[in-house]
Amino acid sequence: MRHIISLLMENEAGALSRVAGLFSARGYNIESLTVAPTEDATLSRMTIVTSGSDAVIEQINKQLNKLIDVVSVMDLSEGEHIERELMLVKLRAEGDAREELKRLTDIFRGRILDVTDHTYTIELTGSRVKLDSFIDAIGRELILETVRTGASGIGRGNRILKL
Amino acid sequence: MEMTGAEITIRCLHEEGVEYIFGYPGGAVLHIYDALFQQDKVKHILVRHEQAAVHAADGYARSSDKVGVALVTSGPGLTNAVTGIATAYLDSIPMVVISGQVPTFAIGEDAFQEVDAVGITRPCVKHNFLVKDVKDIAATIKKAFYLANSGRPGPVLVDIPKDISAQKTTFSYPATINIRSYQPPGRGDSQQIMQAVQLLLTAKRPMIYAGGGVVLSGASAQLTELVRLLGAPCTNTLMGLGGFPANDTKFVGMLGMHGTYEANMAMQHCDVLVAIGARFDDRVIGNVEHFAQVPRKIIHIDIDPSSIAKRVKVDVPIVGDLKLVLDELLSVLRAGTQKPDVAGLADWWRQIEEWRVTGGGLRYKNSSEIIKPQFVIETLHRLTGGDAFVTSDVGQHQMWAAQYYKFNHPRRWINSGGLGTMGFGLPAAMGVQLKHPGATVACVTGEGSIQMNIQELSTCKQYHLPIKVLSLNNGYLGMVRQWQEFFHGNRFSESYMDALPDFVKVAEAYGHVGIRIDNPADVEPAMKEAFARKNDLVFMDFRTDPTENVFPMVPGGKGLSEVVLSEDL
Ligand SMILES: Cc1ncc(C[n+]2csc(CCOP(=O)(O)OP(=O)(O)O)c2C)c(N)n1
């Protein structure tokens, strides 16, 4: 099953490679991994999207907790949570297609950030599923370039991951 | 007063009560060696290869409860040390390794003798540090010792760039250290402990399976008491030997690939299993699916949550320091009125006796013509009263030492169980001998393994280490040969050791005593002579039966009850 794991870790050189190294050394999947400092500059927050059997996910959580630089770990998928990903996509936008692309972007609540004679660059946030459906709706022929951040996640309501 | 980073490093070792540091100098650690030179509290042991420095620190740690310390230079010094670090990591040995690094301004430029020490060692240390500011040295070393020797122990690397060791700052050693992201477990969950006691008291076929964690946690007395109170059989892993006394009637021997028949069968067929500081690894329970075929309740006590439910499902997990958990478990057990199921236990022990008979016990056919390796170990056991420190290398000799030297005390059996590192035995013995100057230290090795660190005979000479080396020389990489005989149609691909040196002369060349023993009748006299030489390192070159195999054997990937017993007995 797909899991979204959030963790707080020391904002130290090498901390990221400890996490990434753990996943490759033990053969765990990483679908995406995002990381940035938090409002407390000594801490970074990471969101890892992974998948595996319950036993594997349990091991992933334990192994992450075991890393000395990791302060706390939360498997967001175990409760109510919000998942968002940012995508920038550059499209071939010519002739009649321009109107249609703008309409689709509006439907998906995206924003056009950059316009040239031939292209649109669109910003879209949402769940992975939403971003995937946008790409499907556009059709791959028109896509020149996509860049996705990978998911960031946060628990709903009182589910708080803090020091 | 201002001190250099190098002086601070050594002062930190004083503060930690370090007696010995095992190392080898080089460019990046010259300042640190200079600081070492100007003090006499920490004694430096100059090895002949960095791998040996780390193994010696490791042997020192395993035979005591102290942190082993090694010092190596950057680049090749560090890479040579990696095998030693990984060896300590896999067996959870507390150790601090200090490595030199190229100056901070040269890092990343492929400077002379630069390697990414933190990157290379990351997967085989508990934690590592690159010190980038001289002001951080003291706190970093404090953290390193704390991490190495708390929770589940392990090696910690501190990489110090050359310029940092030269810069000056004021020294103050933190009295305590707090790492907010690291809280090693202490006591276990009381509820879980109650549940474990309940389960154990209702068991008809209880089994206690104890590993290296018991030795590391110093919980042997608690384990022994638990076995007595429950009247249950107890087995030890290769790493756990000595954690429970081998001469106790409740001891069913080592389990696993070369464990006794009764230990493996009891492990397979018990109804309640309590695993204590052990991790169900592949060499212990073999095939996981096969193991899971028989229903049993499992209680697993370990300090590392990630060891629990990693390979087998667990019914009652208890995370905590074994000693504290067992103390609590024992007091619950003593306070309760319920007693173990005596009738059930009697049947269970009858069954175990039957297995003992079917399995035939540990046995070999002795010979008056050719030296049997098992006979050498039995003789060693007899002559040392079972009281020696025994280090070993890796191979058949290691298994025979584990099987036939009956360890009654923890920290006497020193071997590389997890990584299986040939070349471990002799340098580890150096660390043990330094920690226990008057004690008998025997290094059981093979002619293959000993040659992986034989240069350390020179270190032994320099520091007058009267280690007794027992080389079971079968002319083969015996364990490899055994697998080739069993699983590869007797095709002995590259497992024959041709052009062996004359080990007596080798020993003598290094300034030691060498004895070659060809006849079974000479085994005991030679050993007596060797042990009588209290101040000499004696290298015993036993020419043993090249065709001897280790039995019983659970072939790789098989289940515990699919054991191969000695065929010709
Ligand atoms: C560094 C290293 N290389 C290779 C091996 C694989 N290996 C395991 S046992 C063994 C043979 C050991 O031979 P020897 O030391 O003569 O002992 P014996 O098995 O004959 O008792 C080998 C090569 C290992 N464990 N360690």
Short mmCIF file of N, CA, C and O in Angstrom, two decimals, chain A residues 4-84:
data_model
loop_
_atom_site.label_atom_id
_atom_site.label_comp_id
_atom_site.label_asym_id
_atom_site.label_seq_id
_atom_site.Cartn_x
_atom_site.Cartn_y
_atom_site.Cartn_z
N ILE A 4 2.33 7.77 3.19
CA ILE A 4 3.02 9.06 3.24
C ILE A 4 3.60 9.22 4.63
O ILE A 4 2.86 9.24 5.63
N ILE A 5 4.91 9.26 4.68
CA ILE A 5 5.57 9.36 5.97
C ILE A 5 6.17 10.75 6.11
O ILE A 5 6.88 11.22 5.22
N SER A 6 5.88 11.38 7.24
CA SER A 6 6.42 12.70 7.51
C SER A 6 7.46 12.57 8.59
O SER A 6 7.26 11.80 9.54
N LEU A 7 8.54 13.30 8.46
CA LEU A 7 9.48 13.27 9.58
C LEU A 7 10.16 14.60 9.78
O LEU A 7 10.33 15.39 8.86
N LEU A 8 10.52 14.78 11.06
CA LEU A 8 11.31 15.95 11.44
C LEU A 8 12.72 15.46 11.70
O LEU A 8 12.91 14.46 12.37
N MET A 9 13.68 16.17 11.13
CA MET A 9 15.04 15.76 11.41
C MET A 9 15.93 16.98 11.59
O MET A 9 15.57 18.09 11.21
N GLU A 10 17.08 16.72 12.20
CA GLU A 10 18.03 17.80 12.41
C GLU A 10 18.43 18.35 11.05
O GLU A 10 18.70 17.60 10.12
N ASN A 11 18.48 19.67 10.98
CA ASN A 11 18.87 20.31 9.73
C ASN A 11 20.40 20.31 9.64
O ASN A 11 21.04 21.34 9.76
N GLU A 12 20.95 19.11 9.44
CA GLU A 12 22.41 18.95 9.44
C GLU A 12 22.86 18.43 8.08
O GLU A 12 22.12 17.69 7.42
N ALA A 13 24.09 18.79 7.73
CA ALA A 13 24.64 18.24 6.50
C ALA A 13 24.63 16.72 6.62
O ALA A 13 24.95 16.17 7.65
N GLY A 14 24.22 16.08 5.57
CA GLY A 14 24.28 14.62 5.60
C GLY A 14 23.02 13.94 6.08
O GLY A 14 22.86 12.74 5.89
N ALA A 15 22.12 14.69 6.72
CA ALA A 15 20.92 14.04 7.25
C ALA A 15 20.08 13.44 6.12
O ALA A 15 19.59 12.32 6.21
N LEU A 16 19.97 14.20 5.04
CA LEU A 16 19.19 13.73 3.89
C LEU A 16 19.78 12.43 3.34
O LEU A 16 19.07 11.49 3.02
N SER A 17 21.11 12.39 3.25
CA SER A 17 21.71 11.18 2.66
C SER A 17 21.54 9.98 3.59
O SER A 17 21.52 8.85 3.13
N ARG A 18 21.41 10.22 4.88
CA ARG A 18 21.16 9.09 5.78
C ARG A 18 19.79 8.47 5.48
O ARG A 18 19.63 7.26 5.48
N VAL A 19 18.82 9.34 5.23
CA VAL A 19 17.48 8.82 4.93
C VAL A 19 17.48 8.13 3.56
O VAL A 19 17.03 6.99 3.41
N ALA A 20 18.02 8.83 2.57
CA ALA A 20 18.04 8.25 1.22
C ALA A 20 18.84 6.95 1.22
O ALA A 20 18.44 5.96 0.61
N GLY A 21 19.97 6.96 1.92
CA GLY A 21 20.81 5.77 1.99
C GLY A 21 20.10 4.60 2.64
O GLY A 21 20.24 3.45 2.21
N LEU A 22 19.32 4.89 3.66
CA LEU A 22 18.56 3.84 4.33
C LEU A 22 17.61 3.15 3.35
O LEU A 22 17.51 1.93 3.30
N PHE A 23 16.90 3.96 2.56
CA PHE A 23 15.94 3.39 1.61
C PHE A 23 16.64 2.54 0.56
O PHE A 23 16.17 1.45 0.23
N SER A 24 17.77 3.02 0.04
CA SER A 24 18.40 2.21 -1.01
C SER A 24 19.07 0.99 -0.40
O SER A 24 18.98 -0.11 -0.94
N ALA A 25 19.70 1.14 0.78
CA ALA A 25 20.41 0.00 1.37
C ALA A 25 19.45 -1.13 1.72
O ALA A 25 19.78 -2.31 1.61
N ARG A 26 18.25 -0.80 2.16
CA ARG A 26 17.33 -1.84 2.58
C ARG A 26 16.30 -2.18 1.51
O ARG A 26 15.37 -2.95 1.75
N GLY A 27 16.45 -1.57 0.36
CA GLY A 27 15.60 -1.94 -0.77
C GLY A 27 14.16 -1.47 -0.64
O GLY A 27 13.25 -2.10 -1.17
N TYR A 28 13.93 -0.37 0.09
CA TYR A 28 12.58 0.17 0.19
C TYR A 28 12.30 1.08 -1.01
O TYR A 28 13.20 1.69 -1.56
N ASN A 29 11.04 1.16 -1.37
CA ASN A 29 10.66 2.04 -2.48
C ASN A 29 10.61 3.49 -2.02
O ASN A 29 10.19 3.77 -0.90
N ILE A 30 11.00 4.39 -2.90
CA ILE A 30 10.67 5.81 -2.69
C ILE A 30 9.95 6.28 -3.93
O ILE A 30 10.49 6.23 -5.02
N GLU A 31 8.69 6.72 -3.75
CA GLU A 31 7.99 7.30 -4.88
C GLU A 31 8.39 8.76 -5.00
O GLU A 31 8.70 9.26 -6.07
N SER A 32 8.43 9.44 -3.86
CA SER A 32 8.93 10.81 -3.88
C SER A 32 9.44 11.18 -2.50
O SER A 32 9.09 10.54 -1.50
N LEU A 33 10.25 12.19 -2.49
CA LEU A 33 10.83 12.65 -1.23
C LEU A 33 11.01 14.16 -1.33
O LEU A 33 11.57 14.65 -2.31
N THR A 34 10.45 14.86 -0.36
CA THR A 34 10.65 16.31 -0.37
C THR A 34 11.19 16.73 0.98
O THR A 34 10.90 16.11 1.99
N VAL A 35 11.98 17.77 0.98
CA VAL A 35 12.55 18.21 2.25
C VAL A 35 12.85 19.70 2.20
O VAL A 35 13.24 20.23 1.16
N ALA A 36 12.61 20.38 3.32
CA ALA A 36 12.96 21.79 3.45
C ALA A 36 12.98 22.13 4.93
O ALA A 36 12.36 21.43 5.74
N PRO A 37 13.68 23.19 5.28
CA PRO A 37 13.71 23.60 6.69
C PRO A 37 12.31 24.03 7.16
O PRO A 37 11.48 24.44 6.35
N THR A 38 12.08 23.95 8.45
CA THR A 38 10.80 24.39 9.02
C THR A 38 10.97 25.80 9.58
O THR A 38 12.02 26.41 9.41
N GLU A 39 9.94 26.30 10.27
CA GLU A 39 10.04 27.63 10.88
C GLU A 39 11.15 27.66 11.94
O GLU A 39 11.73 28.69 12.22
N ASP A 40 11.45 26.49 12.49
CA ASP A 40 12.60 26.34 13.39
C ASP A 40 13.76 25.89 12.51
O ASP A 40 13.78 24.76 12.02
N ALA A 41 14.72 26.80 12.31
CA ALA A 41 15.76 26.54 11.31
C ALA A 41 16.65 25.35 11.65
O ALA A 41 17.40 24.87 10.81
N THR A 42 16.57 24.86 12.88
CA THR A 42 17.41 23.70 13.22
C THR A 42 16.77 22.40 12.76
O THR A 42 17.37 21.34 12.85
N LEU A 43 15.52 22.49 12.30
CA LEU A 43 14.81 21.28 11.91
C LEU A 43 14.41 21.31 10.44
O LEU A 43 14.04 22.35 9.92
N SER A 44 14.49 20.16 9.81
CA SER A 44 13.94 20.02 8.46
C SER A 44 12.75 19.09 8.53
O SER A 44 12.70 18.18 9.36
N ARG A 45 11.81 19.33 7.64
CA ARG A 45 10.67 18.42 7.55
C ARG A 45 10.71 17.72 6.21
O ARG A 45 10.90 18.35 5.17
N MET A 46 10.53 16.42 6.28
CA MET A 46 10.61 15.62 5.07
C MET A 46 9.30 14.88 4.89
O MET A 46 8.69 14.45 5.87
N THR A 47 8.87 14.77 3.65
CA THR A 47 7.73 13.90 3.34
C THR A 47 8.22 12.83 2.38
O THR A 47 8.79 13.16 1.34
N ILE A 48 8.01 11.59 2.76
CA ILE A 48 8.42 10.49 1.90
C ILE A 48 7.18 9.72 1.49
O ILE A 48 6.38 9.35 2.35
N VAL A 49 7.02 9.52 0.20
CA VAL A 49 5.93 8.67 -0.25
C VAL A 49 6.55 7.34 -0.64
O VAL A 49 7.51 7.27 -1.42
N THR A 50 6.04 6.29 -0.02
CA THR A 50 6.62 4.97 -0.24
C THR A 50 5.50 3.96 -0.35
O THR A 50 4.33 4.29 -0.17
N SER A 51 5.85 2.72 -0.65
CA SER A 51 4.83 1.69 -0.66
C SER A 51 5.45 0.38 -0.22
O SER A 51 6.66 0.20 -0.32
N GLY A 52 4.63 -0.49 0.30
CA GLY A 52 5.11 -1.79 0.77
C GLY A 52 4.05 -2.45 1.61
O GLY A 52 3.03 -1.85 1.93
N SER A 53 4.32 -3.70 1.96
CA SER A 53 3.41 -4.44 2.83
C SER A 53 3.41 -3.78 4.21
O SER A 53 4.27 -2.96 4.52
N ASP A 54 2.46 -4.17 5.04
CA ASP A 54 2.40 -3.61 6.40
C ASP A 54 3.72 -3.84 7.13
O ASP A 54 4.21 -2.96 7.84
N ALA A 55 4.29 -5.03 6.94
CA ALA A 55 5.54 -5.36 7.64
C ALA A 55 6.66 -4.43 7.18
O ALA A 55 7.46 -3.96 7.99
N VAL A 56 6.71 -4.19 5.88
CA VAL A 56 7.77 -3.32 5.35
C VAL A 56 7.59 -1.90 5.86
O VAL A 56 8.54 -1.25 6.28
N ILE A 57 6.34 -1.43 5.85
CA ILE A 57 6.09 -0.06 6.33
C ILE A 57 6.46 0.06 7.81
O ILE A 57 7.05 1.06 8.25
N GLU A 58 6.16 -0.97 8.57
CA GLU A 58 6.51 -0.95 9.99
C GLU A 58 8.04 -0.84 10.14
O GLU A 58 8.55 -0.05 10.93
N GLN A 59 8.76 -1.63 9.35
CA GLN A 59 10.23 -1.57 9.39
C GLN A 59 10.73 -0.18 8.97
O GLN A 59 11.65 0.35 9.58
N ILE A 60 10.12 0.38 7.93
CA ILE A 60 10.56 1.70 7.47
C ILE A 60 10.42 2.71 8.60
O ILE A 60 11.33 3.48 8.89
N ASN A 61 9.29 2.68 9.28
CA ASN A 61 9.09 3.61 10.39
C ASN A 61 10.12 3.40 11.49
O ASN A 61 10.69 4.35 12.02
N LYS A 62 10.37 2.13 11.81
CA LYS A 62 11.33 1.85 12.88
C LYS A 62 12.75 2.24 12.47
O LYS A 62 13.51 2.80 13.27
N GLN A 63 13.09 1.92 11.24
CA GLN A 63 14.45 2.22 10.79
C GLN A 63 14.67 3.74 10.71
O GLN A 63 15.74 4.23 11.03
N LEU A 64 13.62 4.47 10.31
CA LEU A 64 13.75 5.93 10.28
C LEU A 64 13.94 6.47 11.69
O LEU A 64 14.79 7.31 11.94
N ASN A 65 13.15 5.95 12.61
CA ASN A 65 13.27 6.38 14.00
C ASN A 65 14.65 6.11 14.57
O ASN A 65 15.11 6.79 15.48
N LYS A 66 15.28 5.07 14.04
CA LYS A 66 16.58 4.65 14.57
C LYS A 66 17.70 5.60 14.13
O LYS A 66 18.72 5.70 14.79
N LEU A 67 17.48 6.31 13.02
CA LEU A 67 18.51 7.26 12.57
C LEU A 67 18.67 8.34 13.63
O LEU A 67 17.68 8.92 14.08
N ILE A 68 19.91 8.61 13.98
CA ILE A 68 20.15 9.53 15.10
C ILE A 68 19.65 10.94 14.76
O ILE A 68 19.15 11.64 15.63
N ASP A 69 19.74 11.34 13.51
CA ASP A 69 19.32 12.70 13.14
C ASP A 69 17.81 12.87 13.05
O ASP A 69 17.33 13.98 12.90
N VAL A 70 17.09 11.77 13.08
CA VAL A 70 15.64 11.87 12.94
C VAL A 70 15.01 12.13 14.30
O VAL A 70 15.21 11.39 15.25
N VAL A 71 14.24 13.22 14.38
CA VAL A 71 13.66 13.61 15.67
C VAL A 71 12.31 12.93 15.89
O VAL A 71 12.03 12.41 16.94
N SER A 72 11.45 12.96 14.87
CA SER A 72 10.21 12.20 15.01
C SER A 72 9.61 11.84 13.66
O SER A 72 9.90 12.49 12.65
N VAL A 73 8.84 10.79 13.70
CA VAL A 73 8.30 10.20 12.46
C VAL A 73 6.80 10.02 12.63
O VAL A 73 6.33 9.64 13.69
N MET A 74 6.05 10.34 11.59
CA MET A 74 4.61 10.08 11.62
C MET A 74 4.18 9.50 10.28
O MET A 74 4.51 10.05 9.23
N ASP A 75 3.47 8.39 10.36
CA ASP A 75 2.91 7.83 9.13
C ASP A 75 1.56 8.51 8.92
O ASP A 75 0.56 8.16 9.54
N LEU A 76 1.54 9.49 8.02
CA LEU A 76 0.32 10.28 7.83
C LEU A 76 -0.83 9.42 7.35
O LEU A 76 -1.99 9.68 7.67
N SER A 77 -0.50 8.37 6.61
CA SER A 77 -1.56 7.54 6.05
C SER A 77 -2.36 6.81 7.11
O SER A 77 -3.41 6.25 6.82
N GLU A 78 -1.85 6.80 8.34
CA GLU A 78 -2.58 6.09 9.39
C GLU A 78 -3.78 6.89 9.89
O GLU A 78 -4.54 6.40 10.73
N GLY A 79 -3.92 8.13 9.42
CA GLY A 79 -5.07 8.92 9.87
C GLY A 79 -5.45 9.94 8.82
O GLY A 79 -4.95 9.91 7.69
N GLU A 80 -6.32 10.84 9.22
CA GLU A 80 -6.76 11.89 8.31
C GLU A 80 -5.60 12.82 7.98
O GLU A 80 -4.87 13.24 8.89
N HIS A 81 -5.43 13.10 6.73
CA HIS A 81 -4.32 13.98 6.37
C HIS A 81 -4.58 14.66 5.04
O HIS A 81 -5.51 14.30 4.31
N ILE A 82 -3.77 15.64 4.77
CA ILE A 82 -3.86 16.37 3.50
C ILE A 82 -2.56 16.15 2.75
O ILE A 82 -1.48 16.19 3.35
N GLU A 83 -2.69 15.94 1.46
CA GLU A 83 -1.50 15.73 0.64
C GLU A 83 -1.55 16.71 -0.51
O GLU A 83 -2.57 16.84 -1.17
N ARG A 84 -0.48 17.43 -0.72
CA ARG A 84 -0.43 18.37 -1.84
C ARG A 84 0.90 18.25 -2.56
O ARG A 84 1.94 18.06 -1.94
#
